[in-house]
XYZ file of C-alpha atoms in Angstrom:
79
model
C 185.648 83.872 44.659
C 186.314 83.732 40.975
C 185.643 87.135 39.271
C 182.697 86.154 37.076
C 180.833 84.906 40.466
C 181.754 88.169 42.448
C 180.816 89.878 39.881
C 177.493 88.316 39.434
C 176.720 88.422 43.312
C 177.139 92.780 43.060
C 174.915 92.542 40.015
C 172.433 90.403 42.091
C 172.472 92.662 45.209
C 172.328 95.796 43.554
C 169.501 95.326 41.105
C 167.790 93.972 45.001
C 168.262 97.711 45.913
C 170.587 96.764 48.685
C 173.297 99.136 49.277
C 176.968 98.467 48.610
C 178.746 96.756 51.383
C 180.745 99.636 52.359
C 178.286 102.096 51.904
C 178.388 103.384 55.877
C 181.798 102.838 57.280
C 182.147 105.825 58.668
C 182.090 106.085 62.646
C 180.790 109.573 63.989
C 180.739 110.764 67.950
C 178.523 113.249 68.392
C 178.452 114.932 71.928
C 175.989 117.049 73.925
C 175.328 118.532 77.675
C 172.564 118.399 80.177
C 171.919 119.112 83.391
C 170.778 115.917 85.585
C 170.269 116.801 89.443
C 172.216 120.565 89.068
C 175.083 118.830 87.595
C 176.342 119.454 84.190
C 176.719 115.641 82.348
C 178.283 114.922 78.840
C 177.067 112.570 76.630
C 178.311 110.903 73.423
C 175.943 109.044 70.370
C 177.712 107.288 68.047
C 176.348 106.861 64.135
C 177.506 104.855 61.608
C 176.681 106.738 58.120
C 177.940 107.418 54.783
C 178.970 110.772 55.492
C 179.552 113.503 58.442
C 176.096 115.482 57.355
C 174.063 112.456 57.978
C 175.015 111.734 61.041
C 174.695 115.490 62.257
C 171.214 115.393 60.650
C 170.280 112.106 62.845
C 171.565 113.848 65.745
C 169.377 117.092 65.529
C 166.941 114.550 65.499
C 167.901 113.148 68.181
C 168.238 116.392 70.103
C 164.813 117.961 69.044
C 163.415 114.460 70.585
C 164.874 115.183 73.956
C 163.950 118.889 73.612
C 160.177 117.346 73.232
C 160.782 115.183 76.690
C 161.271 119.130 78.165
C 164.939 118.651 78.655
C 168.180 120.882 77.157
C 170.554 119.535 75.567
C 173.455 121.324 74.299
C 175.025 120.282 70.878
C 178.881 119.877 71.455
C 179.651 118.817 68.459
C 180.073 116.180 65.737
C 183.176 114.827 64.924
């Protein structure tokens, strides 16, 4: 793609409000613990997001949610 064109394609998508293409590259695992039957079981979410405090945030989220179904989860971390 010629310069002038690429550069006329970010203008285009970024006066459409659409985010830059590599605005959430970043892969985060984010683990927690529950009890199923007695038994202690680990499980992993993945998010894809700009940065390490958005994906924690999504993950409380996502942990409050379950704490709503009257389950307990513990957060194990973010990485």
């Amino acid at each position: 793609m010629k310069p002038f064109a690429a550069t006329c394609l970010a203008t285009v998508l970024l006066a459409a409000g659409l985010p830059p293409a590599n605005a959430a590259t970043n892969s985060y695992t984010c683990s927690y613990q529950l009890y199923e039957n007695g038994q202690p079981v680990v499980r992993r979410v993945e998010y894809v997001e700009p940065n390490l405090q958005a994906a924690m945030a999504r993950f409380e989220a996502f942990l409050a949610d379950l704490r709503a179904q009257g389950k307990q989860p513990q957060h194990l971390g973010c990485r």
